[in-house]
mmCIF file of C-alpha atoms in Angstrom:
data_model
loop_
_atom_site.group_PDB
_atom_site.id
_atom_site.type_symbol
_atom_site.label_atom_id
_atom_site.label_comp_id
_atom_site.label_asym_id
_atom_site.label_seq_id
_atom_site.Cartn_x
_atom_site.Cartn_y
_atom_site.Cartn_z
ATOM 1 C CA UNK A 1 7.858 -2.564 -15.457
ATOM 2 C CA UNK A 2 4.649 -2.014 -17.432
ATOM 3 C CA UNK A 3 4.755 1.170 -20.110
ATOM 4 C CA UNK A 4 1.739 3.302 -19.489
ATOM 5 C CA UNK A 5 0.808 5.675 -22.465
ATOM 6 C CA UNK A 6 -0.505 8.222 -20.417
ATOM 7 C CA UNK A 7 -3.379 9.638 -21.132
ATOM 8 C CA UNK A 8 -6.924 11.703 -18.956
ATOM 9 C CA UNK A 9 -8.881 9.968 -16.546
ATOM 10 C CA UNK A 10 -11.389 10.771 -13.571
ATOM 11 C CA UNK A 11 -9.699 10.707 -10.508
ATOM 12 C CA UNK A 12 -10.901 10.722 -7.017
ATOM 13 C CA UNK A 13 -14.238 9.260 -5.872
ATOM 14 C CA UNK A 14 -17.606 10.848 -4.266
ATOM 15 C CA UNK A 15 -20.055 8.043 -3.915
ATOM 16 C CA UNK A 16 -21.244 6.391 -0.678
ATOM 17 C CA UNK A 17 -18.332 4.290 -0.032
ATOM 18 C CA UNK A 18 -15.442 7.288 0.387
ATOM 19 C CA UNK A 19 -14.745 8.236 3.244
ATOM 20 C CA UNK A 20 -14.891 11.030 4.983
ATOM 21 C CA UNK A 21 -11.767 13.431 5.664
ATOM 22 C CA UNK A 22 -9.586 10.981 3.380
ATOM 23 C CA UNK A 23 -9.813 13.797 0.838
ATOM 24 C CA UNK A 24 -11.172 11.066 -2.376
ATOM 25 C CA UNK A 25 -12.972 13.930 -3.824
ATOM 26 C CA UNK A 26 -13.866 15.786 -5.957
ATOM 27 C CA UNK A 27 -14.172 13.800 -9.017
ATOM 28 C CA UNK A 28 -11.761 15.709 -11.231
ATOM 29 C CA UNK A 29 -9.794 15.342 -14.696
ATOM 30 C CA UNK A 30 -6.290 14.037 -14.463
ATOM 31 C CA UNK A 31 -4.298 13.686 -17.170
ATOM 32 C CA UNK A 32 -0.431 12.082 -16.628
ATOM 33 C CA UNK A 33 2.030 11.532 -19.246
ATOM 34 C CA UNK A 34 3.792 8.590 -20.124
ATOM 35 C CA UNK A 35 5.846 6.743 -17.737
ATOM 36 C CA UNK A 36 6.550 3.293 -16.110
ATOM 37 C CA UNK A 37 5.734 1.300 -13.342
ATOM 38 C CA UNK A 38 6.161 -1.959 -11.700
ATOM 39 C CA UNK A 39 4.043 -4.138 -12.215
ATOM 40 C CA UNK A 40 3.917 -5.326 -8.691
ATOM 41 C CA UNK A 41 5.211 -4.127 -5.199
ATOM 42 C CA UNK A 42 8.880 -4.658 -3.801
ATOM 43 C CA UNK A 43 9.504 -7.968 -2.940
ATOM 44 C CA UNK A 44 11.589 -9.161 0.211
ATOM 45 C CA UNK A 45 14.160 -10.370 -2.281
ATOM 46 C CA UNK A 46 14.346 -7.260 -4.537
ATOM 47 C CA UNK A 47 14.531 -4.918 -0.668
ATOM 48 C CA UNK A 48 17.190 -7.779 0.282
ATOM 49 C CA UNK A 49 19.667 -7.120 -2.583
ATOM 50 C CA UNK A 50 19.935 -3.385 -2.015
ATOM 51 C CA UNK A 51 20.560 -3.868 1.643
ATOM 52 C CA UNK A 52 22.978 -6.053 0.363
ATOM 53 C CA UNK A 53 24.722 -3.674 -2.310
ATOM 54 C CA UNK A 54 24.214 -0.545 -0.131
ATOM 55 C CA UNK A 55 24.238 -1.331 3.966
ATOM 56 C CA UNK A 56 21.538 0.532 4.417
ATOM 57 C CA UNK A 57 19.712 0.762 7.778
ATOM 58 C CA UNK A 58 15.941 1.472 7.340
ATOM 59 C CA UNK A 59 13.954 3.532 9.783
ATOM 60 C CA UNK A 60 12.489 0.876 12.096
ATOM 61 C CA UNK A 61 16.076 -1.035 12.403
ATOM 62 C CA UNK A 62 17.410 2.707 13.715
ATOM 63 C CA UNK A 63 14.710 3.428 15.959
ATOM 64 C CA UNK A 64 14.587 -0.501 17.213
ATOM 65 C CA UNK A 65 11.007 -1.070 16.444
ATOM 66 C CA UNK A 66 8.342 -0.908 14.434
ATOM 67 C CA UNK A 67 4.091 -1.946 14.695
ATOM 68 C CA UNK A 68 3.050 -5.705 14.004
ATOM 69 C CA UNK A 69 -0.815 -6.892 13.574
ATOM 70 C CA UNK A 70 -1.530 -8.048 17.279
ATOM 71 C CA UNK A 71 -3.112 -11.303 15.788
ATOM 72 C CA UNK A 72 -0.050 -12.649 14.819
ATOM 73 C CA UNK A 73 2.108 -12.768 18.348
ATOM 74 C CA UNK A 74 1.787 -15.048 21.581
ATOM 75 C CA UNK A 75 -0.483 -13.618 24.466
ATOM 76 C CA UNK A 76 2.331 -12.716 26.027
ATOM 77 C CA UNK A 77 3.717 -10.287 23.543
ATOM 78 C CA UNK A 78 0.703 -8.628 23.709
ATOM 79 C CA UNK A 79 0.550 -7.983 27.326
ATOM 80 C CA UNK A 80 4.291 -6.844 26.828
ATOM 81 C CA UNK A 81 3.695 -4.217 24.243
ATOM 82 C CA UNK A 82 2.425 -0.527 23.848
ATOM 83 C CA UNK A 83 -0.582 -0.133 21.448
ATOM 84 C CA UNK A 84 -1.926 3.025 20.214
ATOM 85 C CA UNK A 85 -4.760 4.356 22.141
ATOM 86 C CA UNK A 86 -7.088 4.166 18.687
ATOM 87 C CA UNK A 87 -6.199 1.001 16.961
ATOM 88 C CA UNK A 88 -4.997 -1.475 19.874
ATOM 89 C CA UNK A 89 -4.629 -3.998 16.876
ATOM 90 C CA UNK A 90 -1.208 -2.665 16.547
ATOM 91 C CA UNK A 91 1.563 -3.543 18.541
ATOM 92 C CA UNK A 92 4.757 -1.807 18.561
ATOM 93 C CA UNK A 93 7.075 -4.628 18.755
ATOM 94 C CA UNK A 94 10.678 -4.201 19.467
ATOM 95 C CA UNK A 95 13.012 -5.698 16.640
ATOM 96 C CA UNK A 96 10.236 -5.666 14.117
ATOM 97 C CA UNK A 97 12.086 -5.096 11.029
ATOM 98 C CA UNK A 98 11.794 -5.787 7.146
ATOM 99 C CA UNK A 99 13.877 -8.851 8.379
ATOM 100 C CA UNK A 100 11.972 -9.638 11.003
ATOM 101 C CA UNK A 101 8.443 -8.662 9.801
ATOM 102 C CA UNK A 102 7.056 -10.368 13.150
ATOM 103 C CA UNK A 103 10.082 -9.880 15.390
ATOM 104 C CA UNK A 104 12.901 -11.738 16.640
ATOM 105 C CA UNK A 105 12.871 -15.369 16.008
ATOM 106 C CA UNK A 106 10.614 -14.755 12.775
ATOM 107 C CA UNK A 107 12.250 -14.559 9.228
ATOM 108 C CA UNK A 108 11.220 -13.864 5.635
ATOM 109 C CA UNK A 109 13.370 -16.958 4.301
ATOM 110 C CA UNK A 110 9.631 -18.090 2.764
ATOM 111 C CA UNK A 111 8.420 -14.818 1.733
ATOM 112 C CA UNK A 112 10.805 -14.154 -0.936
ATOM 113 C CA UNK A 113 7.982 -12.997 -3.302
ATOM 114 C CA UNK A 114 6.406 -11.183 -0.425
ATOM 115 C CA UNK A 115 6.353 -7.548 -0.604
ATOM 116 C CA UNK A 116 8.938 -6.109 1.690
ATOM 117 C CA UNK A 117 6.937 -4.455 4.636
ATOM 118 C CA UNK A 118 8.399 -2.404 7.535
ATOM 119 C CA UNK A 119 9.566 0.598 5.476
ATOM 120 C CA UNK A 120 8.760 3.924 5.444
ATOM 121 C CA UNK A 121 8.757 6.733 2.682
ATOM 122 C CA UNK A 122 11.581 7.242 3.424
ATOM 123 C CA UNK A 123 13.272 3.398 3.032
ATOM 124 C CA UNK A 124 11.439 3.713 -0.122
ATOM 125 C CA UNK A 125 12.156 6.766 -1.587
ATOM 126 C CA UNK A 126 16.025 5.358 -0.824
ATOM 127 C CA UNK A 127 15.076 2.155 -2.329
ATOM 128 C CA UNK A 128 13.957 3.696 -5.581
ATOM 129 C CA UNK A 129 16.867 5.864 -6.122
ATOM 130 C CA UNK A 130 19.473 3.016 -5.515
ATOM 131 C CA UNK A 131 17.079 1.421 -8.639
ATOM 132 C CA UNK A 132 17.682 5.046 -10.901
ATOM 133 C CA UNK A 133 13.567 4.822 -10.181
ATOM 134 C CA UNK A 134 11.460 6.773 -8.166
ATOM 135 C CA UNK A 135 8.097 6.749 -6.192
ATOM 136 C CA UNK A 136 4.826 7.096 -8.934
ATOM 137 C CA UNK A 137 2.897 10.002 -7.864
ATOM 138 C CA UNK A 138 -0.625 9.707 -6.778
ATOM 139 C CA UNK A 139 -2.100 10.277 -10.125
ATOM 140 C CA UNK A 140 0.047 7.953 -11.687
ATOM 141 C CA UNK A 141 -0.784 5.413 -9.268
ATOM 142 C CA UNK A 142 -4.507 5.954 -9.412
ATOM 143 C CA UNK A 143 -4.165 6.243 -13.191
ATOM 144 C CA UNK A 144 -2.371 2.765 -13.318
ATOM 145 C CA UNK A 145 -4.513 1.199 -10.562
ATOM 146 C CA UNK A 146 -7.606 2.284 -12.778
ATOM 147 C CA UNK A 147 -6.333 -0.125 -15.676
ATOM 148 C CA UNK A 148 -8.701 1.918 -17.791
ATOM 149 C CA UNK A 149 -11.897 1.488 -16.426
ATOM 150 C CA UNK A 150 -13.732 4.312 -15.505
ATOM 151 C CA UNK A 151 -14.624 5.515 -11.906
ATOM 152 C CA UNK A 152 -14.983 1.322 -11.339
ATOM 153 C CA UNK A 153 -14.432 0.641 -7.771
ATOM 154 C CA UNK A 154 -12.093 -1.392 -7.845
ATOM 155 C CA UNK A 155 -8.908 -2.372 -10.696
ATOM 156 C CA UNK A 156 -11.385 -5.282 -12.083
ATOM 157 C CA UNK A 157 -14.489 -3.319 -11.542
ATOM 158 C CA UNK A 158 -17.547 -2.623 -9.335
ATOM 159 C CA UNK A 159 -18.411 -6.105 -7.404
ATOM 160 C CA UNK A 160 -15.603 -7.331 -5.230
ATOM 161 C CA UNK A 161 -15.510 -10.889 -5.803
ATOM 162 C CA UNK A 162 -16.790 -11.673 -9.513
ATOM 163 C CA UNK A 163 -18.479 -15.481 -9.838
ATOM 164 C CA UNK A 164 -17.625 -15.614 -6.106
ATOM 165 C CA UNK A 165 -13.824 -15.483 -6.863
ATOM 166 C CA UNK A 166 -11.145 -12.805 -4.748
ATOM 167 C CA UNK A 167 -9.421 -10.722 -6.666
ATOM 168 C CA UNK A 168 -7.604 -8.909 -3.442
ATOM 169 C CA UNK A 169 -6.081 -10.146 -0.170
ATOM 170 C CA UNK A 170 -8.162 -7.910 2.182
ATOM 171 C CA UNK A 171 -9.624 -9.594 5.898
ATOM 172 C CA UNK A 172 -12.762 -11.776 5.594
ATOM 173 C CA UNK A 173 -14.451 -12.490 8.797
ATOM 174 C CA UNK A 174 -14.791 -10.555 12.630
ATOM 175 C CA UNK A 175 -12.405 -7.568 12.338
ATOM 176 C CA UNK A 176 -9.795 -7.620 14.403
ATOM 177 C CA UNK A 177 -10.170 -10.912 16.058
ATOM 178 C CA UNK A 178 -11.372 -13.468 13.204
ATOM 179 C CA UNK A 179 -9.725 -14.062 9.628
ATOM 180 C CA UNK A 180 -11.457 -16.912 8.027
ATOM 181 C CA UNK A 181 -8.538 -16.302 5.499
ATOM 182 C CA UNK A 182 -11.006 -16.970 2.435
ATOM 183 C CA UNK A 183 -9.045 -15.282 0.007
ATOM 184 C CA UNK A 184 -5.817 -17.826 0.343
ATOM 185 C CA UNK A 185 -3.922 -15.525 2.906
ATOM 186 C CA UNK A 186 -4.204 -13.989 6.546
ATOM 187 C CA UNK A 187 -0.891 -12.042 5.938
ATOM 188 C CA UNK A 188 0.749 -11.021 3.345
ATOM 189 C CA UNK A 189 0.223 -12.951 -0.238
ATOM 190 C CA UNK A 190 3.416 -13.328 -2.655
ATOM 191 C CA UNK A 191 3.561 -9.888 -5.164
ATOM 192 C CA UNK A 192 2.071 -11.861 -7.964
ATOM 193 C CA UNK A 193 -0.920 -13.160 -6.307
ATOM 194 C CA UNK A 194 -4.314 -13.313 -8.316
ATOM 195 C CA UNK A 195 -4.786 -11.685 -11.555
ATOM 196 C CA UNK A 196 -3.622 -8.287 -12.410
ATOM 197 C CA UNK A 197 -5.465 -5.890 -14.035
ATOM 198 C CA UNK A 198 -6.173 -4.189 -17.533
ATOM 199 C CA UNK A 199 -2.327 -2.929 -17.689
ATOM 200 C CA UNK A 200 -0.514 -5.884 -16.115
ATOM 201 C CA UNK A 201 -0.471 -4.337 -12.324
ATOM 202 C CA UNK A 202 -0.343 -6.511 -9.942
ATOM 203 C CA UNK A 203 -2.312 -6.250 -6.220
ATOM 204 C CA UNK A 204 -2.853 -2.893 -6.398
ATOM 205 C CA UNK A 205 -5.402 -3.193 -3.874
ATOM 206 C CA UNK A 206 -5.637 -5.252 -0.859
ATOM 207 C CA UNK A 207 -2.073 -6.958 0.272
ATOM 208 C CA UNK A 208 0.226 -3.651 1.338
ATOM 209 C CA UNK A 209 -0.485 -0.104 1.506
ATOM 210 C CA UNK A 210 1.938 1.164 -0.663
ATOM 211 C CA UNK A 211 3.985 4.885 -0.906
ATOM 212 C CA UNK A 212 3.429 7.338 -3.638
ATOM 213 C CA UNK A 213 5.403 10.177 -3.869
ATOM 214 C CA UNK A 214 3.070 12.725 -2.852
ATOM 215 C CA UNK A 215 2.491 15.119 0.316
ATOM 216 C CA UNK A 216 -0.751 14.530 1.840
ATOM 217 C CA UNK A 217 -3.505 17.105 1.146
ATOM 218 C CA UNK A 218 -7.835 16.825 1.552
ATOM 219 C CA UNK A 219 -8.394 19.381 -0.466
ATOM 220 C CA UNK A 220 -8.376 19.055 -4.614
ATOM 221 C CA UNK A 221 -9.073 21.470 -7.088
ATOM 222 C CA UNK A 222 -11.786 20.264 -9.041
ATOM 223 C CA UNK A 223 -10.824 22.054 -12.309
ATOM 224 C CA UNK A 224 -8.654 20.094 -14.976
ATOM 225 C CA UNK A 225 -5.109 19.102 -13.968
ATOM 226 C CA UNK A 226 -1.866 18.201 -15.845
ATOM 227 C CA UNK A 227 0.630 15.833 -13.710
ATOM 228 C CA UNK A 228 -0.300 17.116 -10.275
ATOM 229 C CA UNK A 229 2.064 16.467 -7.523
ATOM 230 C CA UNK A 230 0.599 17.523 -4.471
ATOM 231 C CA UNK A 231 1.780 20.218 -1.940
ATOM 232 C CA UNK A 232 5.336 21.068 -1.575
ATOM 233 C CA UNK A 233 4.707 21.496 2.188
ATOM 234 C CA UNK A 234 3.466 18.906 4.964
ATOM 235 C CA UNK A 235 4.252 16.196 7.453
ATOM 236 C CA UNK A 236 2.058 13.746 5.987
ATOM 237 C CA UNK A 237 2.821 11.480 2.658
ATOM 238 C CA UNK A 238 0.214 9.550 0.920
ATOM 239 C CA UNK A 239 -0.263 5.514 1.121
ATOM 240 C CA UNK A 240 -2.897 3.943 -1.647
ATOM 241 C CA UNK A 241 -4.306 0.802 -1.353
ATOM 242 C CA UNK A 242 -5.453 -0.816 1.137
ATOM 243 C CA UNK A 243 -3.925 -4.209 2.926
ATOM 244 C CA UNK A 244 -4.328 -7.400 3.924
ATOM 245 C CA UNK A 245 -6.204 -5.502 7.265
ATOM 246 C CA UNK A 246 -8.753 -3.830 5.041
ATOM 247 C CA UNK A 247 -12.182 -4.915 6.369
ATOM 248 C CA UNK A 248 -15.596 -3.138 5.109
ATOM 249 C CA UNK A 249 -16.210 -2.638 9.101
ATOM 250 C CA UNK A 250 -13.792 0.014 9.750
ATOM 251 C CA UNK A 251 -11.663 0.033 6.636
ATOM 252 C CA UNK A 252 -13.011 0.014 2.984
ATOM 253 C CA UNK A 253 -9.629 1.729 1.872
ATOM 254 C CA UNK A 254 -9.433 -1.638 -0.784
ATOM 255 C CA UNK A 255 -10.708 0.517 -3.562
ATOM 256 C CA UNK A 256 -8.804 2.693 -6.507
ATOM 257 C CA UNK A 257 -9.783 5.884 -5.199
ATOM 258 C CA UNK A 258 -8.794 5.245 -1.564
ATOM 259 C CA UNK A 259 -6.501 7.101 0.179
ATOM 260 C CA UNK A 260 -4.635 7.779 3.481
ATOM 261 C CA UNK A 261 -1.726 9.278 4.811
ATOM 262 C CA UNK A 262 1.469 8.319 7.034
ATOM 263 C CA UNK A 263 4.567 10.935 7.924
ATOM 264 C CA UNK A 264 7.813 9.413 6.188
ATOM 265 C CA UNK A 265 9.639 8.179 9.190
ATOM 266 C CA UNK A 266 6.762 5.556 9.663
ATOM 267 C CA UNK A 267 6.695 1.352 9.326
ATOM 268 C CA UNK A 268 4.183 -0.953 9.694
ATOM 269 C CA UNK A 269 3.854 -4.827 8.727
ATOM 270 C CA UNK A 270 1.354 -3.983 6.072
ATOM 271 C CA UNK A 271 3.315 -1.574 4.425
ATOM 272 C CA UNK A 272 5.057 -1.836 1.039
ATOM 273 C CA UNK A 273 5.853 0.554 -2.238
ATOM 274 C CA UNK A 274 6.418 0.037 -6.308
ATOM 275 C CA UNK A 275 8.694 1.859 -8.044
ATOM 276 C CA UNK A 276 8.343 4.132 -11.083
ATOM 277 C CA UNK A 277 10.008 6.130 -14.170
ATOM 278 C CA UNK A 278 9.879 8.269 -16.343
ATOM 279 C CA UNK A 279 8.974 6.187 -19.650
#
């Protein structure tokens, strides 16, 4: 885990590239006190040994299924599966689990290093007990993600690919039916993947959304605040990010300040979590 001083920073975003009803704004003064955080998301192995240790059952193994990327089944599974009306990219595969992040007959026994995906807040917020962790809170995340830059768009700074070099695993190409894969991966990339940033972090952009601890809310005061941790009240929880799905065309959610929000029985193949503590 890294050791972040704490310390003030501006949070939130309100330029041209935030997006609407996300809730990035107001720009506002944050300040977080020390704590620690891993430097890089969950990995299939780390997710593997407290299955191991524990039994546990995560949400998507109870309920039988859980939402894979269309572009990476046969035709036929396709046809064969339900979509949500607004993103028919997803696929809600049956036996789509952390184990199985494509299905049956699929297998993480390469992906090791991989983040875990196919857990919800709640698989998570399990996880990181079982660890004597728990779940950063937004600020901290942001804060950390930040790596000290100021309002920079992203953990390395303002242009997205620096002397024509990635920096994220995000899509490249015709959203959703081309990847050109330009960045090194079309899926998930191991944990460790490309540089990290100003604190030692890891991906903290692009790859898998990942979990804070925090209820989901729009609306931010925009006076001064010390350690916020969102509502106490609400179905949704927060994901920061981004993924390997990101694309500027419909999702520019790649960047520090980006935000969106999940309810904690949810699982996807794109989404992951780091831990934190208290330093």
């Amino acid at each position: 885990m890294a050791t972040l001083p704490g310390g003030t920073f501006r949070m939130g975003n309100e330029d041209a590239y935030a997006n609407p009803g996300d809730g990035e704004g107001p720009v506002r003064e944050v300040t977080v006190p020390a704590f620690r955080i891993d430097e890089h998301a969950v990995t299939n192995a780390q997710f593997a040994t407290f299955v191991k240790e524990t039994g546990y059952v995560t949400a998507a193994e109870r309920f039988g299924w859980s939402y894979v990327f269309a572009g990476f089944l046969a035709p036929q599974q396709v046809r064969a599966t339900r979509a949500p009306a607004a993103t028919p990219w997803w696929r809600g595969v049956e036996g789509a689990t952390w184990r199985a992040p494509e299905g049956p007959g699929t297998g993480i026994g390469d992906r090791a290093r991989h983040p875990v995906v196919h857990v919800s807040w709640d698989d998570a917020h399990a996880y990181a007990r079982w660890a004597g962790k728990r779940l950063p809170t937004e600020a901290e995340w942001e804060y950390a993600a930040r790596g000290g830059l100021d309002q920079a768009r992203y953990p390395w700074g303002d242009e997205l690919t620096p002397r024509g070099r990635w920096r994220c695993n995000i899509w490249q190409g015709d959203f959703p039916r081309v990847n050109t894969g330009e960045d090194g991966h079309v899926g998930t990339a191991p944990v460790d993947t490309y540089r990290p940033n100003a604190y030692g972090l890891y991906n903290v952009v692009g790859n898998v959304w990942e979990w804070v601890a925090d209820r989901f809310t729009a609306t931010h005061p925009a006076t001064p605040a010390t350690d916020p941790r969102g509502p106490e009240e609400g179905e949704g929880r927060v994901m920061r990010g981004g993924s390997y799905m990101c694309h500027d065309s419909y999702c520019n959610r790649y960047r520090v300040a980006a935000r969106t929000r999940n309810t904690p029985d949810s699982s996807s193949g794109n989404c992951g979590f780091r831990c934190a503590a208290d330093a």
